[in-house]
mmCIF file of C-alpha atoms in Angstrom:
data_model
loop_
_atom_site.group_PDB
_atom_site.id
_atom_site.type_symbol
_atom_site.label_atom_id
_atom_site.label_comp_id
_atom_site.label_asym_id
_atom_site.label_seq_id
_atom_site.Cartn_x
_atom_site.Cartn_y
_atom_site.Cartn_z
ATOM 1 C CA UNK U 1 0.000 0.000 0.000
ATOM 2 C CA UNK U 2 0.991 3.331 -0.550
ATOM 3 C CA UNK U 3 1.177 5.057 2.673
ATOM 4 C CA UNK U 4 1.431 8.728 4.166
ATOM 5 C CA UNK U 5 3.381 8.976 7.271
ATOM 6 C CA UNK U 6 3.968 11.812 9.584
ATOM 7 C CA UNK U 7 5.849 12.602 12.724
ATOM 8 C CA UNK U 8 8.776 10.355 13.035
ATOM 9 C CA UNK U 9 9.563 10.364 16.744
ATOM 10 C CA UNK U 10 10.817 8.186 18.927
ATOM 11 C CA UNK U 11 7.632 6.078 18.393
ATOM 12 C CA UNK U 12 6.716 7.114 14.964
ATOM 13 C CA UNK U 13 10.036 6.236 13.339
ATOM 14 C CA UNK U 14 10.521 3.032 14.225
ATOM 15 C CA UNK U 15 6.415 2.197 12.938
ATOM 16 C CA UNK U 16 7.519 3.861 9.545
ATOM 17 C CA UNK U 17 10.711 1.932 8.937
ATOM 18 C CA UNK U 18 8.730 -1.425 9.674
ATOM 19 C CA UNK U 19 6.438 -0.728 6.991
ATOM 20 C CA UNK U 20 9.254 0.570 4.974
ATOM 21 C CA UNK U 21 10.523 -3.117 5.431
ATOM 22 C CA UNK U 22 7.182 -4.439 5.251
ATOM 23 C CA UNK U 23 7.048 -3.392 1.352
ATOM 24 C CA UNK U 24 4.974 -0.554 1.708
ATOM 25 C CA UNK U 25 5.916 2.561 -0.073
ATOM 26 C CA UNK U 26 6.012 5.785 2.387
ATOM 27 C CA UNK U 27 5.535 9.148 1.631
ATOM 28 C CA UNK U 28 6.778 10.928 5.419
ATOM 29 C CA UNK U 29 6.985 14.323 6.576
ATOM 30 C CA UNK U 30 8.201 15.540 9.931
ATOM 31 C CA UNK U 31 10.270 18.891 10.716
ATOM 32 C CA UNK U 32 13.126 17.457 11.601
ATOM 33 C CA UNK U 33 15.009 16.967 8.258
ATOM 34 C CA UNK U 34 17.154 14.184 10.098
ATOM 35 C CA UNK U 35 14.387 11.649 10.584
ATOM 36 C CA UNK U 36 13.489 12.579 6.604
ATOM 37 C CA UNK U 37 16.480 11.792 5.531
ATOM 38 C CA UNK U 38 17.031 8.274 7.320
ATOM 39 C CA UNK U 39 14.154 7.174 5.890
ATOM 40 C CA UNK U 40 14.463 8.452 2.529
ATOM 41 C CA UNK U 41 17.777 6.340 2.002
ATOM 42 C CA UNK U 42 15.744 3.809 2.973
ATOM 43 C CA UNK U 43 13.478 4.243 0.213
ATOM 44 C CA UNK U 44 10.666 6.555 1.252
ATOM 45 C CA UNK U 45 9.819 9.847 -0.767
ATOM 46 C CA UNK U 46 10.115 13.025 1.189
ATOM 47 C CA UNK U 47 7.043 14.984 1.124
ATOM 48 C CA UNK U 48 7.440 18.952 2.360
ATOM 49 C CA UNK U 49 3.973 19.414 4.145
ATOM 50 C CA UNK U 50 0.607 17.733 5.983
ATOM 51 C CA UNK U 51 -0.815 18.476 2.783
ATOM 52 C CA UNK U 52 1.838 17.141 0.413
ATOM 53 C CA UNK U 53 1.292 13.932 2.138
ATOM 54 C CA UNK U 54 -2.244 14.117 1.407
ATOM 55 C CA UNK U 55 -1.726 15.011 -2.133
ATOM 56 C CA UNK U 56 0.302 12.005 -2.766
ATOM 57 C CA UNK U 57 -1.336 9.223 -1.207
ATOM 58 C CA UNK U 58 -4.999 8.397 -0.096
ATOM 59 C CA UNK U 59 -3.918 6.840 3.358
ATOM 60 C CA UNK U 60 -2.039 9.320 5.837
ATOM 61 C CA UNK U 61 -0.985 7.991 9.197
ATOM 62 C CA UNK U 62 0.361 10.459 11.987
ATOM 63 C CA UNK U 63 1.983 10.072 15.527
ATOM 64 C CA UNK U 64 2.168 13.014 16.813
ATOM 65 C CA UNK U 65 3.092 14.622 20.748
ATOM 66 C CA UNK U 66 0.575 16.517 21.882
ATOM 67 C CA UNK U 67 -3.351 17.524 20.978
ATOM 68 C CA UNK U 68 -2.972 20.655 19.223
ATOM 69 C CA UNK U 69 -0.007 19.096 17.084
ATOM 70 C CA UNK U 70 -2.450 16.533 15.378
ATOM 71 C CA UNK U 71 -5.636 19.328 15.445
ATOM 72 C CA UNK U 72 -3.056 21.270 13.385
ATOM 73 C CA UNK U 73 -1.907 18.264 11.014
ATOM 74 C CA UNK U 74 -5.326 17.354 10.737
ATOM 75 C CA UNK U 75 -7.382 20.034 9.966
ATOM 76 C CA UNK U 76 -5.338 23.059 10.198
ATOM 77 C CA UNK U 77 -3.427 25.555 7.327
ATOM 78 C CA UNK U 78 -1.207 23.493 4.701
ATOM 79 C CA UNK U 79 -3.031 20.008 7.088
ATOM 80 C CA UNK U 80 -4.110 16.789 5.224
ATOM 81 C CA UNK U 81 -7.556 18.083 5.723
ATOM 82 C CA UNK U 82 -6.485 20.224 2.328
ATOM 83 C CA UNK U 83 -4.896 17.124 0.208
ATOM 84 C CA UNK U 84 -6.265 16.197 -2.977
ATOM 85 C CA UNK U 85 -5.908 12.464 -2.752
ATOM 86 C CA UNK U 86 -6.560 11.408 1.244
ATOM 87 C CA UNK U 87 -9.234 9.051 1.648
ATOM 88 C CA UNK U 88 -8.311 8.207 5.692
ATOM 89 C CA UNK U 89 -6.823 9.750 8.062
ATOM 90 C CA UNK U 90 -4.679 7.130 10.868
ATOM 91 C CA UNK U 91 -4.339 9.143 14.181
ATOM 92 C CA UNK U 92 -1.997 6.862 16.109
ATOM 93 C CA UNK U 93 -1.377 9.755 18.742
ATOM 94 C CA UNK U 94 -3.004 9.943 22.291
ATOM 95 C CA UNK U 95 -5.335 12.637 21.872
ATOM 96 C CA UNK U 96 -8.786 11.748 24.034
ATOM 97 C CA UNK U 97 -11.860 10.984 23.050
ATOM 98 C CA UNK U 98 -12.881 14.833 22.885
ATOM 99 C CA UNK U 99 -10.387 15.683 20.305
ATOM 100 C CA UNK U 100 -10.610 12.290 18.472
ATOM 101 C CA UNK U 101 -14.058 13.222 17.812
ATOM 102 C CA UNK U 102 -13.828 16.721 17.140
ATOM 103 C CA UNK U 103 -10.959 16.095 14.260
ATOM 104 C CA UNK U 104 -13.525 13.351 13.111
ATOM 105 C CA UNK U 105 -16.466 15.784 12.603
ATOM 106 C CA UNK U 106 -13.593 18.297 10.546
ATOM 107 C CA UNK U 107 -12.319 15.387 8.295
ATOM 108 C CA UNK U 108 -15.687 13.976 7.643
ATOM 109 C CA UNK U 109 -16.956 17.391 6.329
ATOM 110 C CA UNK U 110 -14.185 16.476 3.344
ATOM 111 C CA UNK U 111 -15.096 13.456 3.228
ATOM 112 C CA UNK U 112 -11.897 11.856 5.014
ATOM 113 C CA UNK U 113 -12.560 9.263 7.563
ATOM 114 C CA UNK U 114 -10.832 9.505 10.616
ATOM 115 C CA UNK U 115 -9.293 6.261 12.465
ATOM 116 C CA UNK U 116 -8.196 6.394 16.012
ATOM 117 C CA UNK U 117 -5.520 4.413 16.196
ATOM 118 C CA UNK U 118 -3.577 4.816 19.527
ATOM 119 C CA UNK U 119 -0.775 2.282 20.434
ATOM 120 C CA UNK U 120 0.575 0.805 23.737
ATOM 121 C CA UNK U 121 3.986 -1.177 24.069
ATOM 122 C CA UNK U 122 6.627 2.128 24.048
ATOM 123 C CA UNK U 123 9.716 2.600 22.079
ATOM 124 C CA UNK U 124 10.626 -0.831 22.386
ATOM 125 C CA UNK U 125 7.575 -2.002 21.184
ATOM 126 C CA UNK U 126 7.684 -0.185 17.944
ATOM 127 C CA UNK U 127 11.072 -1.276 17.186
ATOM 128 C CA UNK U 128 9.936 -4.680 17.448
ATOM 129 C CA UNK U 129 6.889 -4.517 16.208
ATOM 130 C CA UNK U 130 4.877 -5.771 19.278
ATOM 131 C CA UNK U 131 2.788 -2.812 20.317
ATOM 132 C CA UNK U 132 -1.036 -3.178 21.442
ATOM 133 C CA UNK U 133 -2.875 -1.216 18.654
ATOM 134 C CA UNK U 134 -6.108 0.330 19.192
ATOM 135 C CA UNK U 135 -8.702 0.913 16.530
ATOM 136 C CA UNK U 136 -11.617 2.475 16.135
ATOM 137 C CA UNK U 137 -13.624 3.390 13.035
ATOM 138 C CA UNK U 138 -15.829 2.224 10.569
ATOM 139 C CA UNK U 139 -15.523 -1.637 10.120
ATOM 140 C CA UNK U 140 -14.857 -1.763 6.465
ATOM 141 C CA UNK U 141 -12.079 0.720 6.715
ATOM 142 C CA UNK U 142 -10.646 -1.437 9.828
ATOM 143 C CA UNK U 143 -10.710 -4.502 7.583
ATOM 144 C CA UNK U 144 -8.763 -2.982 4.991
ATOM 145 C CA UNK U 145 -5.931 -1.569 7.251
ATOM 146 C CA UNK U 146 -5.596 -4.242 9.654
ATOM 147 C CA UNK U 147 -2.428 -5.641 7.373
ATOM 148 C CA UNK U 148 -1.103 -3.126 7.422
ATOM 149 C CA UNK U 149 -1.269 -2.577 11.311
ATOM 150 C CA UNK U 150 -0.329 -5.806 11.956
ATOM 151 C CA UNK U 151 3.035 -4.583 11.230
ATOM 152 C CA UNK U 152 3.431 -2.800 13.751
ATOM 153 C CA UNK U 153 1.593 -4.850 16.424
ATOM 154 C CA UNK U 154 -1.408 -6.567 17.669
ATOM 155 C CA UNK U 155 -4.233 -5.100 16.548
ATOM 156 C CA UNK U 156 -7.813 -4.465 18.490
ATOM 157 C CA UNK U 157 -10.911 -3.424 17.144
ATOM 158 C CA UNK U 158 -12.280 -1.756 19.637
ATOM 159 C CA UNK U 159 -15.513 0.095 17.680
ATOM 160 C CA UNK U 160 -16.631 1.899 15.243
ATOM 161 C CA UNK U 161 -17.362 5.204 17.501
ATOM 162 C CA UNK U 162 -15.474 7.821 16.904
ATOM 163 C CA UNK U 163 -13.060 8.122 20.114
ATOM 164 C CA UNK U 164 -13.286 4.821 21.485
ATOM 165 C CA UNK U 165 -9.951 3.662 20.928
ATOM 166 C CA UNK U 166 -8.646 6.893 22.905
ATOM 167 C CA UNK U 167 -10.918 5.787 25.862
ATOM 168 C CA UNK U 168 -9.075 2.450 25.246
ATOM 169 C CA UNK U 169 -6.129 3.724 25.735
ATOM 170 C CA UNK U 170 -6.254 6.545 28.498
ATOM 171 C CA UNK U 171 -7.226 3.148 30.777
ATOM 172 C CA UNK U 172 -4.743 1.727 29.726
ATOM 173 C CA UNK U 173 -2.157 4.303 30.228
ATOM 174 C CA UNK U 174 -3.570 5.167 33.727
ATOM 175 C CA UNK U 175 -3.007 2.007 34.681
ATOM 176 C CA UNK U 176 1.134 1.690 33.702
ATOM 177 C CA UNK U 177 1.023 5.329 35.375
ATOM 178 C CA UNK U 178 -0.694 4.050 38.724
ATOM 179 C CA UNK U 179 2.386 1.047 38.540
ATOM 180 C CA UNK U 180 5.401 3.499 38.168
ATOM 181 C CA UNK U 181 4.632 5.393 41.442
ATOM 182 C CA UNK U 182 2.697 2.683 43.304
ATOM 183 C CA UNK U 183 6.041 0.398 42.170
ATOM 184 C CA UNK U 184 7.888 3.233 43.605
ATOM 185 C CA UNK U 185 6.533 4.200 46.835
ATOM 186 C CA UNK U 186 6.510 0.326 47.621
ATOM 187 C CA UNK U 187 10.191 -0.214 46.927
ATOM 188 C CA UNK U 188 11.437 3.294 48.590
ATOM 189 C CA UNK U 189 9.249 1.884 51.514
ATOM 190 C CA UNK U 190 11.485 -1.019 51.616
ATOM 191 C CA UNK U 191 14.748 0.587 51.227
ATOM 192 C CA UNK U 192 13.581 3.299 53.961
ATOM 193 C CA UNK U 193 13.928 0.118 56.171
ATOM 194 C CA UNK U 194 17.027 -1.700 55.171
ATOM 195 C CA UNK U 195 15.940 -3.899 52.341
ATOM 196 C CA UNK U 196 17.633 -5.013 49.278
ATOM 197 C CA UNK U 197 15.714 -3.022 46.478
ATOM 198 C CA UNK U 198 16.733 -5.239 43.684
ATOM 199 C CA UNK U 199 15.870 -8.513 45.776
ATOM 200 C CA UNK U 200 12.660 -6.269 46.058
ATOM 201 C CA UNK U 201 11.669 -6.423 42.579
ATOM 202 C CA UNK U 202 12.771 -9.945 42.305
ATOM 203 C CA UNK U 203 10.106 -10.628 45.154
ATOM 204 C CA UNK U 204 7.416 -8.638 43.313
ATOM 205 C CA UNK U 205 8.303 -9.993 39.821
ATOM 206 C CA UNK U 206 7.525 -13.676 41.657
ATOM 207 C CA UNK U 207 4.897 -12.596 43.359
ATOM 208 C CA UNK U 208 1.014 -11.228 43.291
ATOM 209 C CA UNK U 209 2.356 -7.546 43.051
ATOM 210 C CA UNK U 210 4.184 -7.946 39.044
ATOM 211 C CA UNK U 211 3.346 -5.005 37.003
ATOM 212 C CA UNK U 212 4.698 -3.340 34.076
ATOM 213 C CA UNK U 213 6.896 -1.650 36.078
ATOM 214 C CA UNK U 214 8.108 -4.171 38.586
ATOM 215 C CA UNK U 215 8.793 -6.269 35.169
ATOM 216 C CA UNK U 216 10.106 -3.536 32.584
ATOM 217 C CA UNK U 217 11.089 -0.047 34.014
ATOM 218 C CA UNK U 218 12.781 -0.685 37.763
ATOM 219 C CA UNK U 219 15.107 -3.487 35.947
ATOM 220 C CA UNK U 220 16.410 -1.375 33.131
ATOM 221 C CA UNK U 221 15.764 2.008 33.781
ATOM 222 C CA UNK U 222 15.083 2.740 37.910
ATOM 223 C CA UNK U 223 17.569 0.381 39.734
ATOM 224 C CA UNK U 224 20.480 1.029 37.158
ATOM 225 C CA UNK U 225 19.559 4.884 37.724
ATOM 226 C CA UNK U 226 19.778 5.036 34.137
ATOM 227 C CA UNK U 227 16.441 6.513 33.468
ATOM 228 C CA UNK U 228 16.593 6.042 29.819
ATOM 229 C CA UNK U 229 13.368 3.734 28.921
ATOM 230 C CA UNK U 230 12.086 6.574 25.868
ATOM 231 C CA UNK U 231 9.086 7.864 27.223
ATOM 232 C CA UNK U 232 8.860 11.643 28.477
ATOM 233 C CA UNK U 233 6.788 12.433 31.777
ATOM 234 C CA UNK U 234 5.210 15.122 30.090
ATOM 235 C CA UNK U 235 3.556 12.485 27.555
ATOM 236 C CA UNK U 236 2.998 10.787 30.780
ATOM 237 C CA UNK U 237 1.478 13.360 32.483
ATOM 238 C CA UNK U 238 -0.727 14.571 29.251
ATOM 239 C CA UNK U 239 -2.368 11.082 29.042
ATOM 240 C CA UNK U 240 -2.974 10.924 32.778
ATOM 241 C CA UNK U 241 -4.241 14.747 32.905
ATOM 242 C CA UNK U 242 -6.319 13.264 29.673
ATOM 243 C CA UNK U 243 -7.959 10.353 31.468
ATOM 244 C CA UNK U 244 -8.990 12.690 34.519
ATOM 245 C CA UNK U 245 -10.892 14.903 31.975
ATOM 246 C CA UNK U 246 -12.220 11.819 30.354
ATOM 247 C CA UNK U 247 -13.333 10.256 33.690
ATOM 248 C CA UNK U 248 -15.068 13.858 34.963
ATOM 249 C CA UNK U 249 -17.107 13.556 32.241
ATOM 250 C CA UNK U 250 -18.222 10.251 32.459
ATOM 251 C CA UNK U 251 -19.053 11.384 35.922
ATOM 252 C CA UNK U 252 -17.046 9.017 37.628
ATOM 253 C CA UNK U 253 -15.480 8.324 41.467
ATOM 254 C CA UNK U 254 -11.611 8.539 40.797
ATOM 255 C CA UNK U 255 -10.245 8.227 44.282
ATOM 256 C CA UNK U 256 -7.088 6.586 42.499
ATOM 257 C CA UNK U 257 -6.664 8.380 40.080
ATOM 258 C CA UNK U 258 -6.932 11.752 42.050
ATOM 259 C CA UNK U 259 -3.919 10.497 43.800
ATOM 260 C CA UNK U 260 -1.891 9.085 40.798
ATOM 261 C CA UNK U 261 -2.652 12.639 38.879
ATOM 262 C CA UNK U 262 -1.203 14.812 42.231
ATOM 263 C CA UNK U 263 2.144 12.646 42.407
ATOM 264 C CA UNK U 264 2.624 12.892 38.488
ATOM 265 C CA UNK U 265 2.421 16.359 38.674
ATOM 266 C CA UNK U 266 4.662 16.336 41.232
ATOM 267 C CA UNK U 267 6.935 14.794 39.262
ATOM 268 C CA UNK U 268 6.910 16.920 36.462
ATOM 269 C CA UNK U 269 6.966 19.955 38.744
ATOM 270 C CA UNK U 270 10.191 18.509 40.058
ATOM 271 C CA UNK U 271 11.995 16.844 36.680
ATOM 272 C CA UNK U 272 10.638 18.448 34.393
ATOM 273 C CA UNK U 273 8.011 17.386 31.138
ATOM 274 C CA UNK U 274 11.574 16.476 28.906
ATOM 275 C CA UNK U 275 12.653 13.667 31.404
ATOM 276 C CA UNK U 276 11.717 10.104 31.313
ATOM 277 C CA UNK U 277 9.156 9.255 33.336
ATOM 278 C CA UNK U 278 10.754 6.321 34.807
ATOM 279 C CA UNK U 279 12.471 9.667 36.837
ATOM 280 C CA UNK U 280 9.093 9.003 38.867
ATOM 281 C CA UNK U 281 10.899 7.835 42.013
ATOM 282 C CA UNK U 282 12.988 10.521 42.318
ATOM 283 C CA UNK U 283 10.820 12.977 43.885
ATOM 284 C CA UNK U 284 8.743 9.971 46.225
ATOM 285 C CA UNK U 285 13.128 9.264 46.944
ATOM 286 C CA UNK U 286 13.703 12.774 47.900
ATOM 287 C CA UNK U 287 10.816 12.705 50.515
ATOM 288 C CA UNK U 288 11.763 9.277 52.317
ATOM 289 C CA UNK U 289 15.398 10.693 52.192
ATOM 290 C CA UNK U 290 16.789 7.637 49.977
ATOM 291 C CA UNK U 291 18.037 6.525 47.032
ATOM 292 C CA UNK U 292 17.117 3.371 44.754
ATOM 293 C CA UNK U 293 19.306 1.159 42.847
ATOM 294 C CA UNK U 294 20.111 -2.048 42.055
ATOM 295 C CA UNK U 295 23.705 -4.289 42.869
ATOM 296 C CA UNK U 296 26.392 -1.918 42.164
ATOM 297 C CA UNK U 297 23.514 0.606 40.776
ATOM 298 C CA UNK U 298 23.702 3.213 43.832
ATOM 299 C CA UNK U 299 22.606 3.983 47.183
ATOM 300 C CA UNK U 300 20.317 1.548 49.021
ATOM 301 C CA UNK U 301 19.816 3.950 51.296
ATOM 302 C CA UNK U 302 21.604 7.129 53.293
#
């Protein structure tokens, strides 16, 4: 298939190459000539707009940081919303259900459909081509995109309202959000009183309290200090801030989440929105008066 793709980010350029390698032929665009470039000399054509994409190809796909980035792409001056060719329009940003439907009601006015198409898994997940892929839209169009989708993951149909894959995944984000500080307060609990925190998350990863985090973040990125793992807390804290907004409307008790959305800003009060959010612990660290890390990683406590 002949495919549109822009923003190549940390998440977006590792989708595009797969499909690169998949067969498909990409027309990209992002503003960073860099990530152009890499994926030109890998075959794709270099397009110089939203709306050159759109001229070129009827399917555009776009994974973008923020809400009024893929407003802009969408529907905005020089956005796909102008192109003379686009038939669909593949959001795989988190944007909420609000804005998910709003660009929807814009696009369909031109007669573009709008997937939401959200994804799950990180930066390693796109690389590998294992992310959780959330769709909603019309069935017909879903049925004709899932291969290529399945590139880039497993795929879930989640409906055909417009929205309902962001829903999908704001729960699903809240969720590795609760585990990051719940993982953290548990394990700065334990090193407050003498324990072992990487014989901690051995315990947990054996045990009833495994999460994504126990699992995936403390081991790579938290006990080695390294705080690497590719996501930003600010595109933490936008999804969380996202499923509060989502959950007010629904009209909803959100004890939890109340809680999880005070500590994560908090956090990016503290660290600020560029670092990675597995820099969660720090502030919780600073509190107790400790500091994490694994055999040979750092402190275990002071």
């Amino acid at each position: 298939m002949d495919i549109g793709f822009i923003g190549l980010g940390n998440m977006g350029f590792p989708m595009a190459r797969r499909l690169i390698e998949a067969g498909h032929k990409l027309v990209v665009f992002d503003t960073r000539k860099e990530a152009v470039d890499k994926l030109v000399a890998r075959g794709a054509t270099a397009a110089t707009s939203p709306k050159d994409v759109a001229d070129k190809v009827e399917t555009v796909m776009a994974s973008l940081p923020s809400l009024k980035a893929s407003l802009a792409v969408a529907t905005g001056a020089n956005g796909v919303i102008e192109g003379s060719r686009i038939k669909r329009f593949i959001d795989l940003s988190t944007i909420g259900s609000a804005m998910a439907a709003k660009i929807h009601g814009l696009l369909a006015q031109r007669n573009i459909v709008q997937i939401d198409c959200p994804v799950s898994g990180g930066v390693g997940g796109a690389e590998k081509g294992t992310l959780a892929v959330m769709v909603s839209g019309p069935k017909a169009e879903f049925e004709l995109l899932k291969p290529v989708l399945d590139v880039i993951g497993k795929v879930f149909f989640i409906g055909e309202k417009p929205g309902a894959a962001q829903t999908m995944k704001l729960a699903n984000n809240f969720l590795s959000a609760t585990a990051i500080v719940a993982t953290s307060e548990a394990v700065v609990m334990g090193v407050k009183a003498g324990l072992d925190p990487a014989v901690m998350i051995d315990v947990i990863n054996a045990g009833s309290g495994m999460n994504t985090a126990s699992r995936d973040k403390f081991p790579r990125s938290v006990l080695p200090r390294s705080f690497d793992f590719g996501f930003a807390t600010g595109l933490m804290v936008k999804d969380v801030r996202l499923a509060l907004e989502e959950m007010k409307q629904l009209g909803l008790s959100m004890e939890v989440a109340d809680a999880v959305g005070r500590l994560w800003e908090t956090v990016i009060a503290a660290e600020g929105a560029e670092s990675d959010f597995t820099a969660a612990i720090k502030p919780i660290e600073k509190k107790a008066g400790v500091v994490v890390g694994g055999k040979g990683g750092g402190l275990a406590g002071k």
